[in-house]
Structure formats: structure tokens, C-alpha cells
PDB file of C-alpha atoms and ligand atoms in Angstrom:
ATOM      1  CA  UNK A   1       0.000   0.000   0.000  1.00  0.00           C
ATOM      2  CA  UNK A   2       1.315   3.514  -0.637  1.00  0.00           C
ATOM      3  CA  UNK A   3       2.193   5.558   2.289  1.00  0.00           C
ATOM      4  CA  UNK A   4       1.652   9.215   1.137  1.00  0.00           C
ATOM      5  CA  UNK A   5       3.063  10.955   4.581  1.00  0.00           C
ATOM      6  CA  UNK A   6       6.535   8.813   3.436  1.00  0.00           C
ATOM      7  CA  UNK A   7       6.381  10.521   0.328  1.00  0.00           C
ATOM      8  CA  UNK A   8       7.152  14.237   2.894  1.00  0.00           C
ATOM      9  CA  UNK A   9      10.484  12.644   4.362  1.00  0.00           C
ATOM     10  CA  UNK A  10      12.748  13.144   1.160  1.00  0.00           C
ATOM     11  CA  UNK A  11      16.539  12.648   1.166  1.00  0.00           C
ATOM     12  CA  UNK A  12      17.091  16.720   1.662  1.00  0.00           C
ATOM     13  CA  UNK A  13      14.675  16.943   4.902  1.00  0.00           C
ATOM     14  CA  UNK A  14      16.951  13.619   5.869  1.00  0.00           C
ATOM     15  CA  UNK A  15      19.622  14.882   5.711  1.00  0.00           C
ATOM     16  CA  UNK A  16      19.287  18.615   6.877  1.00  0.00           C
ATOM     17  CA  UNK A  17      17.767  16.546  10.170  1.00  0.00           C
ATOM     18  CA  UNK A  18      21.022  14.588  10.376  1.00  0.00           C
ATOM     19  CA  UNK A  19      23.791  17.695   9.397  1.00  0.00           C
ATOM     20  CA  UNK A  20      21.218  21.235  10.800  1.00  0.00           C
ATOM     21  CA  UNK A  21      23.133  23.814   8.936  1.00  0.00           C
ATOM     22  CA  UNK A  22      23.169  27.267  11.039  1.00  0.00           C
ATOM     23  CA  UNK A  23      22.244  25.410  14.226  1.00  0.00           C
ATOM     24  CA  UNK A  24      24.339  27.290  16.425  1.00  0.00           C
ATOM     25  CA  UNK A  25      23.932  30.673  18.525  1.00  0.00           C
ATOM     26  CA  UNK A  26      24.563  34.414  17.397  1.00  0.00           C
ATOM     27  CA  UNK A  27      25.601  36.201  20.758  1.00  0.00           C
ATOM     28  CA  UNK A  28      23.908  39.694  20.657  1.00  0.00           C
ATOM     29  CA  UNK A  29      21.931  39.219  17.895  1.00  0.00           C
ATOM     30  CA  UNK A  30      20.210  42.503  16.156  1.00  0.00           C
ATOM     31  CA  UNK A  31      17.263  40.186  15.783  1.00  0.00           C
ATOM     32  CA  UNK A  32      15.729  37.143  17.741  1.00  0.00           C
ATOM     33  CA  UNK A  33      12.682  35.566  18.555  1.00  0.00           C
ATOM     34  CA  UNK A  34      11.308  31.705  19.958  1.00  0.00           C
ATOM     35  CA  UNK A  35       8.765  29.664  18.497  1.00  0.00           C
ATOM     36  CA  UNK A  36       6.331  26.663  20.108  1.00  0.00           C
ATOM     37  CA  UNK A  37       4.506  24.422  17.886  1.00  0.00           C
ATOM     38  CA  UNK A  38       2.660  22.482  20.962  1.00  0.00           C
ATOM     39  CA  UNK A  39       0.575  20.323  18.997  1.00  0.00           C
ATOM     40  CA  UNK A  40       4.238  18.429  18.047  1.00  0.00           C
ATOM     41  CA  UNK A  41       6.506  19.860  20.670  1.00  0.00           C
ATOM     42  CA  UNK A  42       8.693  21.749  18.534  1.00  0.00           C
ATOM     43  CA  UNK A  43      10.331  24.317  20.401  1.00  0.00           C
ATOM     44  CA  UNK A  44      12.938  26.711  18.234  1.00  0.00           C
ATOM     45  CA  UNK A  45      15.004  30.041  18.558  1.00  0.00           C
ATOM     46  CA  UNK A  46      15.930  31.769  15.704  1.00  0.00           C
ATOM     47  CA  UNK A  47      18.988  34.533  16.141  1.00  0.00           C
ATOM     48  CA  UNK A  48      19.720  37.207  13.195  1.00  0.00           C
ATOM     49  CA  UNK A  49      22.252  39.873  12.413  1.00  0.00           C
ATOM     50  CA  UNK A  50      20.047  42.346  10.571  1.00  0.00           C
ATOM     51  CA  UNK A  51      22.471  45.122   9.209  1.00  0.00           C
ATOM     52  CA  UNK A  52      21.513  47.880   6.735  1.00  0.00           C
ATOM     53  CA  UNK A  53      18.178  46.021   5.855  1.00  0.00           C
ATOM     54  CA  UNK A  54      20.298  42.877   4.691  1.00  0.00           C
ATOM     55  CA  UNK A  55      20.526  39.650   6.865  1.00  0.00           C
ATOM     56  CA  UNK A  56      23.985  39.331   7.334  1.00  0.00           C
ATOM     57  CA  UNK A  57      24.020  36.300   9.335  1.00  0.00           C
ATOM     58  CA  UNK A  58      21.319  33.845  10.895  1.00  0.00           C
ATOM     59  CA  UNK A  59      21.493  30.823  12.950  1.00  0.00           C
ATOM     60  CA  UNK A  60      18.689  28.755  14.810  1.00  0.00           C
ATOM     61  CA  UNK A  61      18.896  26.817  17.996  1.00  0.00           C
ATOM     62  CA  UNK A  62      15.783  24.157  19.804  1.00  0.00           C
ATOM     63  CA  UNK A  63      14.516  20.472  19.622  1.00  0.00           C
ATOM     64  CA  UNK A  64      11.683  19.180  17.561  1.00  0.00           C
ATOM     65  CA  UNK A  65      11.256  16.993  15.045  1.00  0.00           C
ATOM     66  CA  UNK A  66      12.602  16.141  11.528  1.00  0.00           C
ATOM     67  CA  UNK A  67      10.109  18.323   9.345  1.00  0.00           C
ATOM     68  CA  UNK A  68      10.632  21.021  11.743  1.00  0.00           C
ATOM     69  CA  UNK A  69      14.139  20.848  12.088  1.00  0.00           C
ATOM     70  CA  UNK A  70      14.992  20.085   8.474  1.00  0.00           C
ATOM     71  CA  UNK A  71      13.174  23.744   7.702  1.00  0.00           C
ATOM     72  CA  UNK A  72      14.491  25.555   9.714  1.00  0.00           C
ATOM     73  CA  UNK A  73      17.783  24.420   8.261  1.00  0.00           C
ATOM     74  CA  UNK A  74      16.632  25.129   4.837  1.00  0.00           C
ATOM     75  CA  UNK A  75      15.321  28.308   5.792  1.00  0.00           C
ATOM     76  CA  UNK A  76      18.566  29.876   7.343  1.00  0.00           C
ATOM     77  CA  UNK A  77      20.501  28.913   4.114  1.00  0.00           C
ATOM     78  CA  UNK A  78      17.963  30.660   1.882  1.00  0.00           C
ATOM     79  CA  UNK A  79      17.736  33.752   4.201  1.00  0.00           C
ATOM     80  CA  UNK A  80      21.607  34.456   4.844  1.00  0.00           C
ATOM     81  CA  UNK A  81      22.494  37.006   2.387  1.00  0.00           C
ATOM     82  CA  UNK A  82      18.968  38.408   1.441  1.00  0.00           C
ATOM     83  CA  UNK A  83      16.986  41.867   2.342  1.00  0.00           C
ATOM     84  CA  UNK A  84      14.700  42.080   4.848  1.00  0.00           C
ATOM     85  CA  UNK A  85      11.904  42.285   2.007  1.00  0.00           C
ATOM     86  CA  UNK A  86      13.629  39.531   0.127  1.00  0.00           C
ATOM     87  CA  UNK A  87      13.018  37.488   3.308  1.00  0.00           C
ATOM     88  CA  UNK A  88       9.369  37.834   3.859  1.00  0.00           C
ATOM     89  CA  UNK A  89       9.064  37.454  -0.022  1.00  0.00           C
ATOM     90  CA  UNK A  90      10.061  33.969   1.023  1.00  0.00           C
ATOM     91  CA  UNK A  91       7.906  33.982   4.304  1.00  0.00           C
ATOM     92  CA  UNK A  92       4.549  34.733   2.358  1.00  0.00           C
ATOM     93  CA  UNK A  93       5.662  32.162  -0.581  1.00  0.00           C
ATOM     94  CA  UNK A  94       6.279  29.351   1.922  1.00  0.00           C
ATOM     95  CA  UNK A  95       3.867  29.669   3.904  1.00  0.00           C
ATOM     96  CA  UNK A  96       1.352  29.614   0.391  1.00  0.00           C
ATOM     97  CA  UNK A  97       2.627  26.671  -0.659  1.00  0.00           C
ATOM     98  CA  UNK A  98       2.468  24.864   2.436  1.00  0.00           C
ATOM     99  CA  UNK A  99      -0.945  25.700   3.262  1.00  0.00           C
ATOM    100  CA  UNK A 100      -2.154  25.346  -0.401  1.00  0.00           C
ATOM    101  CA  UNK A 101      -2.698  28.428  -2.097  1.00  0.00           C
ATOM    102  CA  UNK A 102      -2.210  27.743  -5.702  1.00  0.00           C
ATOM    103  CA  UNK A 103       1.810  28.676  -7.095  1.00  0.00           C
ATOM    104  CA  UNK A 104       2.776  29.371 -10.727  1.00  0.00           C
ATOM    105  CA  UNK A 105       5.168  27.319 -12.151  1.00  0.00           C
ATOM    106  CA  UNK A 106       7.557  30.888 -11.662  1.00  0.00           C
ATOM    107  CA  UNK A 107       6.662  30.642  -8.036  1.00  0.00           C
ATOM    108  CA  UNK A 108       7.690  27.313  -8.086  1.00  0.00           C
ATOM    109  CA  UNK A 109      10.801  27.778  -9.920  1.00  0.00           C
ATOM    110  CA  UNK A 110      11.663  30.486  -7.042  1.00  0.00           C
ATOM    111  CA  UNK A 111      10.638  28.147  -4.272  1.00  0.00           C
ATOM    112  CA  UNK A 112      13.768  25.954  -5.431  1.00  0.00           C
ATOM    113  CA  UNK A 113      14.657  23.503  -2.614  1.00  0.00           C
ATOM    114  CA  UNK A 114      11.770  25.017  -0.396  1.00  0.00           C
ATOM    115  CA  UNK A 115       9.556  22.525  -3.153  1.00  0.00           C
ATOM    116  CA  UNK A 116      10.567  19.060  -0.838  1.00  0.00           C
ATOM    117  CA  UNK A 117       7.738  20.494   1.913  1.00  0.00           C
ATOM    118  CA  UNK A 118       5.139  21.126  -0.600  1.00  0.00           C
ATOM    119  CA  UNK A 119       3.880  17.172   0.426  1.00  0.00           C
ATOM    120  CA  UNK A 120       2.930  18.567   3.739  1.00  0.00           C
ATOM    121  CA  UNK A 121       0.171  20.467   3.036  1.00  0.00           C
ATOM    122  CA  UNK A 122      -1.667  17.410   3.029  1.00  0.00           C
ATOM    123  CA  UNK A 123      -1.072  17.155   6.365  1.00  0.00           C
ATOM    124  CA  UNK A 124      -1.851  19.857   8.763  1.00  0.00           C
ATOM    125  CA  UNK A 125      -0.296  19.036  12.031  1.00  0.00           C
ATOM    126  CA  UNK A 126       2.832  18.977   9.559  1.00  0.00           C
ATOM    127  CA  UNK A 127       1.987  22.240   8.076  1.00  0.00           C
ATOM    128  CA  UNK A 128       2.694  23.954  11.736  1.00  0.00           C
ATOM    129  CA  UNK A 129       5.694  21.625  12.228  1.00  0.00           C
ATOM    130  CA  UNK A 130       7.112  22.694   8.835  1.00  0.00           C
ATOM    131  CA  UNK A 131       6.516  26.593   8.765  1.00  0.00           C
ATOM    132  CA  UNK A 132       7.353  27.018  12.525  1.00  0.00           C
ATOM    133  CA  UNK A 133      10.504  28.088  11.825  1.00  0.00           C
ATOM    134  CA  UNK A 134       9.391  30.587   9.259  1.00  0.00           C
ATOM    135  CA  UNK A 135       6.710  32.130  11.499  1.00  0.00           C
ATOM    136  CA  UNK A 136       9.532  32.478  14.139  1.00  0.00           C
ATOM    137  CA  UNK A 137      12.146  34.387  11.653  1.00  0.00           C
ATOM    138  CA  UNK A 138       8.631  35.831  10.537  1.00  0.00           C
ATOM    139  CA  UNK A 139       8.375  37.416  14.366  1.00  0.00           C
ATOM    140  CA  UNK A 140      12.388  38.275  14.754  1.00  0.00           C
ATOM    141  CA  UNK A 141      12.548  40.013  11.454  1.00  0.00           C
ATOM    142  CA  UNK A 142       9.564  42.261  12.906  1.00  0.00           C
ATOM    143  CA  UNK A 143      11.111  42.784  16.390  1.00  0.00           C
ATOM    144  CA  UNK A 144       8.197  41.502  18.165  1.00  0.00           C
ATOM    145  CA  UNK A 145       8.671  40.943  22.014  1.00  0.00           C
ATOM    146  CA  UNK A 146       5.901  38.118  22.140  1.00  0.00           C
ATOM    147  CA  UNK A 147       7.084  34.487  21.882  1.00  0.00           C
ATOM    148  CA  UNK A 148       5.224  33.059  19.093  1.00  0.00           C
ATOM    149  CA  UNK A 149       3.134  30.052  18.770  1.00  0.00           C
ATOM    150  CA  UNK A 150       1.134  27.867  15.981  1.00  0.00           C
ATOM    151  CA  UNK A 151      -1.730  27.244  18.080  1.00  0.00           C
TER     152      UNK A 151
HETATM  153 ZN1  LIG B   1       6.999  18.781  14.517  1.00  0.00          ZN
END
């Protein structure tokens, strides 16, 4: 019998669960905010160097499980280097796709590596797993005091 919620744990989110890229601590970051997803347990921190409206640096930090962690590796890799606008660009696209608003094939072309979560949307305790981290550089990025949470 096929098992479609396999289908969600490709190679990349594998692997990115295995070797986290970023997953480390920025001391005195310009930027930082902590996510819960309770439903799962995923608990993350997300640290960022915000300089001249570019994110010069971002790292994340927490427990949780593969989906969750395997984003928020993918998303620190896609965010270091890009504008504060390019970054929510990226927020509001991901956060489409995994909750099933309908993406061009441009928008998909753009989404790149982002395209392995696309599966979850059929799932949506994975959905909050997946775009936890997202929401939570989401929050930093807007300097909000409050500790965010999917529920
Ligand atoms: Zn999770």
C-alpha cells in the first residue's frame, strides 16, 4: 500500500535533520525571537544579524522533530544574504505553498529547494511543524517581544 506521509520525508529533509546547517547561537543578535509548535513539541530560537536592511548572518537553535528541524535548516541557508523584504518574499511564498494556495510554475521555480515540503500540506499538524521556523524568523525580522506560537 502507498504511504503518502513517506512521500514528505525526502533525502534533503533527511539529511538537513542529520547535518542542521546554522544550528548554532549568534551572541547579541540585532534580531531574535522563539517559536512553540505544541501540537508536536517543537520548540525553536531563531537569532539574526540584521544590518543595513540585509541579513547578514542567521542561525537557529531548539529540539523538535525532523520536518521542523529540516526547515528551519533550509530556511537559514535561503535567508543568509537576502533583504529584509527579500526574506518575507520567502515567508509569504512558503507559507502559500504549504498551506495550499495555488503557485505558478515561476513561483515554483523560485521556491527551489523550499519545493521538498510542498507534500505537507496534506497534512496539517505537519503544516505547523514545517513553517514554525518561518513564522519564528517571521516574528524576529519584525522585532516583536511576544514568543510566538502555531496554536
Ligand atoms: Zn513537529
Amino acid at each position: 500500500m502507498d504511504n503518502p506521509l513517506r512521500e514528505i520525508y525526502q533525502q534533503v529533509i533527511l539529511d538537513h535533520n542529520k547535518s542542521p546547517q546554522n544550528f548554532r547561537v549568534i551572541e547579541n543578535p540585532t534580531n531574535y525571537s522563539e517559536g512553540f509548535n505544541p501540537l508536536c513539541g517543537d520548540h525553536i530560537h531563531i537569532y539574526m544579524n540584521i544590518v543595513d536592511g540585509k541579513v547578514e548572518d542567521i542561525s537557529f537553535q531548539g529540539n523538535g522533530c525532523a520536518i521542523s528541524k529540516s526547515s528551519a535548516s533550509i530556511m537559514t541557508t535561503i535567508i543568509k544574504g537576502k533583504s529584509r523584504e527579500d526574506a518575507e518574499k520567502y515567508f509569504q511564498k512558503f507559507h502559500d505553498m504549504v498551506t495550499g494556495v495555488e503557485t505558478t510554475p515561476e513561483e515554483e521555480e523560485s521556491l527551489g529547494k523550499l519545493l521538498v515540503f510542498q507534500g505537507v500540506r496534506e497534512f496539517p499538524a505537519r503544516v505547523k511543524c514545517a513553517s514554525l521556523a518561518w513564522h519564528t524568523m517571521h516574528s524576529a525580522i519584525e522585532g516583536k517581544e511576544t514568543t510566538i506560537s502555531t496554536e
